[in-house]
Amino acid sequence: MEFPNFSRSTSLVRSKSPSFQYPTSLNQTRGEQILLSCHPQHPLALLTSTDPFTCMGCKEYGAGTRFTCQQCNHQLHEFCALAPTTLKSHPLHCQHPLGFCSKPVKGGILGKRCDICNKPTAGYTFRCSACSFQMHPCCAMLSTEMTFPLAHPHPLTLMPAMTLSSGDPGFSCGECKRKRSGRVYRCTATACDYHLHAVCAKNMVNGLRANGVTGLEKPSMRGTFIKIASVVVMEFIGGLIGGLGQGVGDVLGQTMAAGKSASARRLE
């Protein structure tokens, strides 16, 4: 599937400004219907609602403004519907240009994951052809320096990617109060220990935070796989122990029976 081909530049140069937004030349008014090649079957209208939705492009949640098909309920984030075909000098991956891809890379049973939020990529992505880097369109709306007044009063800067052998980053996110993998923002103010997961920062961009939507996070396929594997292993061990116990019981029973037979023969 090709991406929207309307009259605008097909490439985008990201600055390090945290106020960046995708440029558009649609000049579309709310409710006006327009046909985009990302959904050629029916026209889409730019609507706003506080109800959460699942974007049919990136497969991530959103709320607020979205492109909506009023015939089949196909919904897209505004930044997914209008994303450029190329990102050049993006601050989150300035080494190489990133190309828009409408289908995710297959990555085995655990799937491929976004290099920014560490969540699975199940739909639209921006991908580097020179290396394995990829990220969601929503993550592409982030930058190295961000300000989220709804979450924290001070500017935040993106920390370098960390490799943790213990899996414990040593701090909790100020938004979700959890410890988890993925990139992290840190407060730039002196003596302020505020941290924000990139995956939580996405909720400031996709409209969830602004519309008071919480608790929509999809379960991790990796976590689900580990849980299933743990149950299978435990059931196998339990069955093995049970089988060994039954075998030992059978052996004892056979030994006792043999002993009784031998005693009976001696008495005869």
mmCIF file of C-alpha atoms in Angstrom:
data_model
loop_
_atom_site.group_PDB
_atom_site.id
_atom_site.type_symbol
_atom_site.label_atom_id
_atom_site.label_comp_id
_atom_site.label_asym_id
_atom_site.label_seq_id
_atom_site.Cartn_x
_atom_site.Cartn_y
_atom_site.Cartn_z
ATOM 1 C CA MET A 1 0.000 0.000 0.000
ATOM 2 C CA GLU A 2 1.311 3.411 -0.935
ATOM 3 C CA PHE A 3 1.033 6.292 1.475
ATOM 4 C CA PRO A 4 -1.091 9.438 0.932
ATOM 5 C CA ASN A 5 -0.035 11.247 -2.208
ATOM 6 C CA PHE A 6 -1.379 14.765 -1.858
ATOM 7 C CA SER A 7 0.302 18.062 -2.618
ATOM 8 C CA ARG A 8 3.014 18.364 0.000
ATOM 9 C CA SER A 9 6.673 17.495 0.397
ATOM 10 C CA THR A 10 7.368 13.766 0.593
ATOM 11 C CA SER A 11 10.252 14.274 2.983
ATOM 12 C CA LEU A 12 10.527 15.939 6.323
ATOM 13 C CA VAL A 13 13.524 17.410 8.121
ATOM 14 C CA ARG A 14 13.092 17.145 11.871
ATOM 15 C CA SER A 15 14.604 19.883 13.969
ATOM 16 C CA LYS A 16 15.388 19.363 17.636
ATOM 17 C CA SER A 17 12.532 21.644 18.556
ATOM 18 C CA PRO A 18 10.084 19.915 20.940
ATOM 19 C CA SER A 19 7.215 21.837 19.334
ATOM 20 C CA PHE A 20 7.547 19.976 16.031
ATOM 21 C CA GLN A 21 4.410 18.893 14.186
ATOM 22 C CA TYR A 22 3.984 17.178 10.836
ATOM 23 C CA PRO A 23 3.378 19.770 8.103
ATOM 24 C CA THR A 24 0.185 19.471 6.075
ATOM 25 C CA SER A 25 -1.160 21.299 3.067
ATOM 26 C CA LEU A 26 -4.654 19.916 3.193
ATOM 27 C CA ASN A 27 -6.264 23.010 4.727
ATOM 28 C CA GLN A 28 -9.046 20.697 5.781
ATOM 29 C CA THR A 29 -11.904 21.861 7.983
ATOM 30 C CA ARG A 30 -13.395 19.680 10.706
ATOM 31 C CA GLY A 31 -15.889 17.200 9.306
ATOM 32 C CA GLU A 32 -14.887 17.737 5.678
ATOM 33 C CA GLN A 33 -14.409 14.426 3.889
ATOM 34 C CA ILE A 34 -11.317 13.679 1.829
ATOM 35 C CA LEU A 35 -10.060 10.578 0.042
ATOM 36 C CA LEU A 36 -6.572 9.425 1.077
ATOM 37 C CA SER A 37 -4.640 6.530 -0.410
ATOM 38 C CA CYS A 38 -4.109 5.014 3.049
ATOM 39 C CA HIS A 39 -7.843 4.194 2.922
ATOM 40 C CA PRO A 40 -8.899 4.417 -0.748
ATOM 41 C CA GLN A 41 -12.223 2.626 -0.248
ATOM 42 C CA HIS A 42 -14.027 5.542 1.399
ATOM 43 C CA PRO A 43 -13.409 9.219 2.226
ATOM 44 C CA LEU A 44 -12.116 10.162 5.669
ATOM 45 C CA ALA A 45 -13.246 13.042 7.835
ATOM 46 C CA LEU A 46 -11.124 14.829 10.436
ATOM 47 C CA LEU A 47 -13.111 14.540 13.662
ATOM 48 C CA THR A 48 -12.500 15.057 17.372
ATOM 49 C CA SER A 49 -13.837 12.879 20.172
ATOM 50 C CA THR A 50 -12.765 12.092 23.710
ATOM 51 C CA ASP A 51 -13.481 8.394 23.114
ATOM 52 C CA PRO A 52 -10.369 6.207 22.712
ATOM 53 C CA PHE A 53 -9.766 4.352 19.460
ATOM 54 C CA THR A 54 -7.288 1.938 17.910
ATOM 55 C CA CYS A 55 -5.468 3.402 14.925
ATOM 56 C CA MET A 56 -5.788 1.082 11.940
ATOM 57 C CA GLY A 57 -2.404 2.275 10.712
ATOM 58 C CA CYS A 58 0.035 1.823 13.605
ATOM 59 C CA LYS A 59 -2.339 -0.362 15.716
ATOM 60 C CA GLU A 60 -1.718 1.882 18.739
ATOM 61 C CA TYR A 61 -4.337 3.635 20.861
ATOM 62 C CA GLY A 62 -5.343 7.249 20.549
ATOM 63 C CA ALA A 63 -7.981 9.790 21.562
ATOM 64 C CA GLY A 64 -9.030 13.263 20.494
ATOM 65 C CA THR A 65 -8.458 14.238 16.851
ATOM 66 C CA ARG A 66 -8.460 11.423 14.306
ATOM 67 C CA PHE A 67 -9.312 10.708 10.667
ATOM 68 C CA THR A 68 -12.495 8.618 10.615
ATOM 69 C CA CYS A 69 -14.321 6.699 7.928
ATOM 70 C CA GLN A 70 -18.020 7.086 8.625
ATOM 71 C CA GLN A 71 -18.854 4.044 6.491
ATOM 72 C CA CYS A 72 -16.592 1.373 8.011
ATOM 73 C CA ASN A 73 -15.291 3.065 11.202
ATOM 74 C CA HIS A 74 -11.695 2.959 9.933
ATOM 75 C CA GLN A 75 -9.790 5.385 12.181
ATOM 76 C CA LEU A 76 -6.272 6.787 11.967
ATOM 77 C CA HIS A 77 -4.129 9.072 14.071
ATOM 78 C CA GLU A 78 -3.727 12.396 12.312
ATOM 79 C CA PHE A 79 0.055 11.912 12.282
ATOM 80 C CA CYS A 80 -0.340 8.412 10.797
ATOM 81 C CA ALA A 81 -2.668 9.553 8.009
ATOM 82 C CA LEU A 82 -0.435 12.522 7.099
ATOM 83 C CA ALA A 83 3.011 11.087 7.819
ATOM 84 C CA PRO A 84 5.683 11.835 5.191
ATOM 85 C CA THR A 85 7.355 9.086 3.191
ATOM 86 C CA THR A 86 10.794 9.994 4.583
ATOM 87 C CA LEU A 87 12.185 11.461 7.786
ATOM 88 C CA LYS A 88 15.572 13.113 7.386
ATOM 89 C CA SER A 89 17.873 14.003 10.300
ATOM 90 C CA HIS A 90 15.311 12.947 12.850
ATOM 91 C CA PRO A 91 16.697 13.770 16.320
ATOM 92 C CA LEU A 92 15.924 10.272 17.601
ATOM 93 C CA HIS A 93 17.937 8.719 14.754
ATOM 94 C CA CYS A 94 19.941 11.392 12.962
ATOM 95 C CA GLN A 95 22.507 8.973 11.496
ATOM 96 C CA HIS A 96 20.321 7.797 8.590
ATOM 97 C CA PRO A 97 17.042 8.740 6.881
ATOM 98 C CA LEU A 98 13.969 6.789 7.914
ATOM 99 C CA GLY A 99 11.480 5.477 5.393
ATOM 100 C CA PHE A 100 7.780 4.997 6.025
ATOM 101 C CA CYS A 101 6.651 1.347 6.009
ATOM 102 C CA SER A 102 3.021 0.271 6.080
ATOM 103 C CA LYS A 103 3.742 -3.280 7.204
ATOM 104 C CA PRO A 104 5.760 -4.416 10.243
ATOM 105 C CA VAL A 105 8.918 -6.485 10.035
ATOM 106 C CA LYS A 106 8.369 -10.104 10.983
ATOM 107 C CA GLY A 107 10.482 -10.942 14.001
ATOM 108 C CA GLY A 108 9.580 -14.448 15.146
ATOM 109 C CA ILE A 109 7.327 -15.390 18.030
ATOM 110 C CA LEU A 110 8.233 -12.308 20.091
ATOM 111 C CA GLY A 111 7.978 -9.887 17.164
ATOM 112 C CA LYS A 112 9.929 -6.731 16.390
ATOM 113 C CA ARG A 113 9.847 -3.823 18.826
ATOM 114 C CA CYS A 114 10.089 -0.062 18.590
ATOM 115 C CA ASP A 115 13.550 1.236 19.501
ATOM 116 C CA ILE A 116 12.045 4.160 21.425
ATOM 117 C CA CYS A 117 9.128 2.817 23.479
ATOM 118 C CA ASN A 118 10.064 -0.908 23.247
ATOM 119 C CA LYS A 119 6.479 -1.850 22.385
ATOM 120 C CA PRO A 120 5.787 -4.279 19.491
ATOM 121 C CA THR A 121 5.431 -2.832 16.000
ATOM 122 C CA ALA A 122 2.266 -4.237 14.476
ATOM 123 C CA GLY A 123 1.510 -1.689 11.752
ATOM 124 C CA TYR A 124 2.928 1.566 10.373
ATOM 125 C CA THR A 125 6.574 2.264 11.227
ATOM 126 C CA PHE A 126 9.458 4.472 10.230
ATOM 127 C CA ARG A 127 12.386 2.197 9.460
ATOM 128 C CA CYS A 128 16.066 2.667 8.720
ATOM 129 C CA SER A 129 17.351 0.796 5.658
ATOM 130 C CA ALA A 130 20.972 1.124 6.819
ATOM 131 C CA CYS A 131 20.467 -0.456 10.251
ATOM 132 C CA SER A 132 17.768 -2.202 12.251
ATOM 133 C CA PHE A 133 16.331 0.953 13.855
ATOM 134 C CA GLN A 134 12.575 1.455 13.679
ATOM 135 C CA MET A 135 9.916 3.392 15.554
ATOM 136 C CA HIS A 136 6.181 4.010 15.646
ATOM 137 C CA PRO A 137 4.831 7.157 13.927
ATOM 138 C CA CYS A 138 3.722 8.315 17.380
ATOM 139 C CA CYS A 139 7.279 7.950 18.688
ATOM 140 C CA ALA A 140 8.457 9.967 15.675
ATOM 141 C CA MET A 141 6.458 12.868 17.113
ATOM 142 C CA LEU A 142 8.836 12.879 20.091
ATOM 143 C CA SER A 143 12.211 14.582 20.201
ATOM 144 C CA THR A 144 15.346 14.622 22.356
ATOM 145 C CA GLU A 145 13.943 17.502 24.410
ATOM 146 C CA MET A 146 10.278 17.715 25.334
ATOM 147 C CA THR A 147 7.999 19.714 27.615
ATOM 148 C CA PHE A 148 4.759 18.159 28.881
ATOM 149 C CA PRO A 149 2.949 20.684 31.115
ATOM 150 C CA LEU A 150 0.211 18.163 31.915
ATOM 151 C CA ALA A 151 2.759 15.800 33.441
ATOM 152 C CA HIS A 152 5.677 17.892 34.712
ATOM 153 C CA PRO A 153 6.522 21.630 34.884
ATOM 154 C CA HIS A 154 10.183 21.321 33.822
ATOM 155 C CA PRO A 155 11.733 20.478 30.435
ATOM 156 C CA LEU A 156 12.732 16.842 29.913
ATOM 157 C CA THR A 157 15.658 15.406 27.979
ATOM 158 C CA LEU A 158 15.895 11.915 26.509
ATOM 159 C CA MET A 159 18.476 9.741 28.238
ATOM 160 C CA PRO A 160 20.828 7.527 26.177
ATOM 161 C CA ALA A 161 19.638 3.992 25.546
ATOM 162 C CA MET A 162 20.732 1.812 28.440
ATOM 163 C CA THR A 163 21.656 -1.852 28.514
ATOM 164 C CA LEU A 164 20.696 -3.215 31.926
ATOM 165 C CA SER A 165 21.961 -6.655 32.899
ATOM 166 C CA SER A 166 19.718 -6.688 35.965
ATOM 167 C CA GLY A 167 16.668 -5.312 34.149
ATOM 168 C CA ASP A 168 16.178 -2.718 36.921
ATOM 169 C CA PRO A 169 16.656 0.922 35.795
ATOM 170 C CA GLY A 170 16.848 2.091 39.424
ATOM 171 C CA PHE A 171 14.030 4.641 39.142
ATOM 172 C CA SER A 172 10.279 4.721 38.634
ATOM 173 C CA CYS A 173 8.370 6.668 36.002
ATOM 174 C CA GLY A 174 6.633 9.757 37.368
ATOM 175 C CA GLU A 175 3.567 8.989 35.238
ATOM 176 C CA CYS A 176 2.933 5.230 35.549
ATOM 177 C CA LYS A 177 4.952 4.698 38.784
ATOM 178 C CA ARG A 178 6.515 1.589 37.261
ATOM 179 C CA LYS A 179 9.931 0.338 36.190
ATOM 180 C CA ARG A 180 10.101 -0.952 32.634
ATOM 181 C CA SER A 181 12.261 -1.162 29.520
ATOM 182 C CA GLY A 182 12.407 1.422 26.740
ATOM 183 C CA ARG A 183 13.864 4.914 26.436
ATOM 184 C CA VAL A 184 13.401 7.345 29.322
ATOM 185 C CA TYR A 185 13.145 11.138 29.681
ATOM 186 C CA ARG A 186 14.790 12.831 32.658
ATOM 187 C CA CYS A 187 14.083 16.233 34.145
ATOM 188 C CA THR A 188 16.732 18.845 33.403
ATOM 189 C CA ALA A 189 16.060 20.857 36.565
ATOM 190 C CA THR A 190 18.643 20.660 39.343
ATOM 191 C CA ALA A 191 17.702 18.396 42.256
ATOM 192 C CA CYS A 192 14.589 17.121 40.424
ATOM 193 C CA ASP A 193 14.553 13.341 40.067
ATOM 194 C CA TYR A 194 11.543 13.126 37.743
ATOM 195 C CA HIS A 195 11.695 10.454 35.008
ATOM 196 C CA LEU A 196 9.181 9.675 32.265
ATOM 197 C CA HIS A 197 9.069 6.566 30.084
ATOM 198 C CA ALA A 198 9.008 7.275 26.363
ATOM 199 C CA VAL A 199 6.015 4.947 26.165
ATOM 200 C CA CYS A 200 4.228 7.204 28.676
ATOM 201 C CA ALA A 201 5.359 10.313 26.792
ATOM 202 C CA LYS A 202 3.548 8.892 23.763
ATOM 203 C CA ASN A 203 0.284 9.289 25.645
ATOM 204 C CA MET A 204 0.925 13.034 25.705
ATOM 205 C CA VAL A 205 1.137 12.988 21.900
ATOM 206 C CA ASN A 206 -1.618 10.551 20.919
ATOM 207 C CA GLY A 207 -4.304 12.341 22.915
ATOM 208 C CA LEU A 208 -4.842 9.782 25.673
ATOM 209 C CA ARG A 209 -3.483 11.933 28.508
ATOM 210 C CA ALA A 210 -5.296 15.076 27.387
ATOM 211 C CA ASN A 211 -8.608 13.209 27.237
ATOM 212 C CA GLY A 212 -8.172 11.443 30.582
ATOM 213 C CA VAL A 213 -7.886 7.958 29.087
ATOM 214 C CA THR A 214 -5.882 5.459 31.168
ATOM 215 C CA GLY A 215 -5.558 1.698 31.547
ATOM 216 C CA LEU A 216 -5.630 0.882 27.808
ATOM 217 C CA GLU A 217 -2.149 -0.582 27.506
ATOM 218 C CA LYS A 218 -2.094 -3.791 25.523
ATOM 219 C CA PRO A 219 -0.561 -6.843 27.232
ATOM 220 C CA SER A 220 3.014 -7.555 26.255
ATOM 221 C CA MET A 221 3.374 -10.509 23.888
ATOM 222 C CA ARG A 222 6.784 -11.172 25.391
ATOM 223 C CA GLY A 223 5.349 -11.188 28.904
ATOM 224 C CA THR A 224 2.467 -13.404 27.802
ATOM 225 C CA PHE A 225 4.876 -15.820 26.143
ATOM 226 C CA ILE A 226 7.040 -15.990 29.265
ATOM 227 C CA LYS A 227 3.997 -16.630 31.454
ATOM 228 C CA ILE A 228 2.745 -19.401 29.154
ATOM 229 C CA ALA A 229 6.213 -20.944 29.002
ATOM 230 C CA SER A 230 6.456 -20.829 32.812
ATOM 231 C CA VAL A 231 3.107 -22.590 33.183
ATOM 232 C CA VAL A 232 4.110 -25.259 30.671
ATOM 233 C CA VAL A 233 7.423 -25.851 32.442
ATOM 234 C CA MET A 234 5.783 -26.044 35.862
ATOM 235 C CA GLU A 235 3.136 -28.454 34.584
ATOM 236 C CA PHE A 236 5.869 -30.566 32.996
ATOM 237 C CA ILE A 237 7.886 -30.647 36.222
ATOM 238 C CA GLY A 238 4.753 -31.380 38.235
ATOM 239 C CA GLY A 239 3.846 -34.198 35.889
ATOM 240 C CA LEU A 240 7.382 -35.544 36.023
ATOM 241 C CA ILE A 241 7.389 -35.496 39.832
ATOM 242 C CA GLY A 242 3.956 -37.062 39.846
ATOM 243 C CA GLY A 243 5.146 -39.713 37.435
ATOM 244 C CA LEU A 244 8.219 -40.399 39.538
ATOM 245 C CA GLY A 245 6.066 -40.626 42.647
ATOM 246 C CA GLN A 246 3.735 -43.029 40.941
ATOM 247 C CA GLY A 247 6.701 -45.045 39.703
ATOM 248 C CA VAL A 248 8.205 -45.231 43.187
ATOM 249 C CA GLY A 249 4.836 -46.322 44.565
ATOM 250 C CA ASP A 250 4.570 -49.014 41.923
ATOM 251 C CA VAL A 251 8.061 -50.260 42.727
ATOM 252 C CA LEU A 252 7.299 -50.363 46.465
ATOM 253 C CA GLY A 253 4.047 -52.180 45.801
ATOM 254 C CA GLN A 254 5.769 -54.710 43.583
ATOM 255 C CA THR A 255 8.530 -55.187 46.196
ATOM 256 C CA MET A 256 6.020 -55.725 48.973
ATOM 257 C CA ALA A 257 4.081 -58.184 46.848
ATOM 258 C CA ALA A 258 7.260 -60.090 45.983
ATOM 259 C CA GLY A 259 8.229 -60.180 49.674
ATOM 260 C CA LYS A 260 4.831 -61.603 50.649
ATOM 261 C CA SER A 261 5.092 -64.280 47.968
ATOM 262 C CA ALA A 262 8.556 -65.289 49.157
ATOM 263 C CA SER A 263 7.372 -65.523 52.776
ATOM 264 C CA ALA A 264 4.428 -67.656 51.738
ATOM 265 C CA ARG A 265 6.686 -70.082 49.900
ATOM 266 C CA ARG A 266 8.974 -70.398 52.916
ATOM 267 C CA LEU A 267 6.025 -71.252 55.164
ATOM 268 C CA GLU A 268 4.960 -73.943 52.764
#
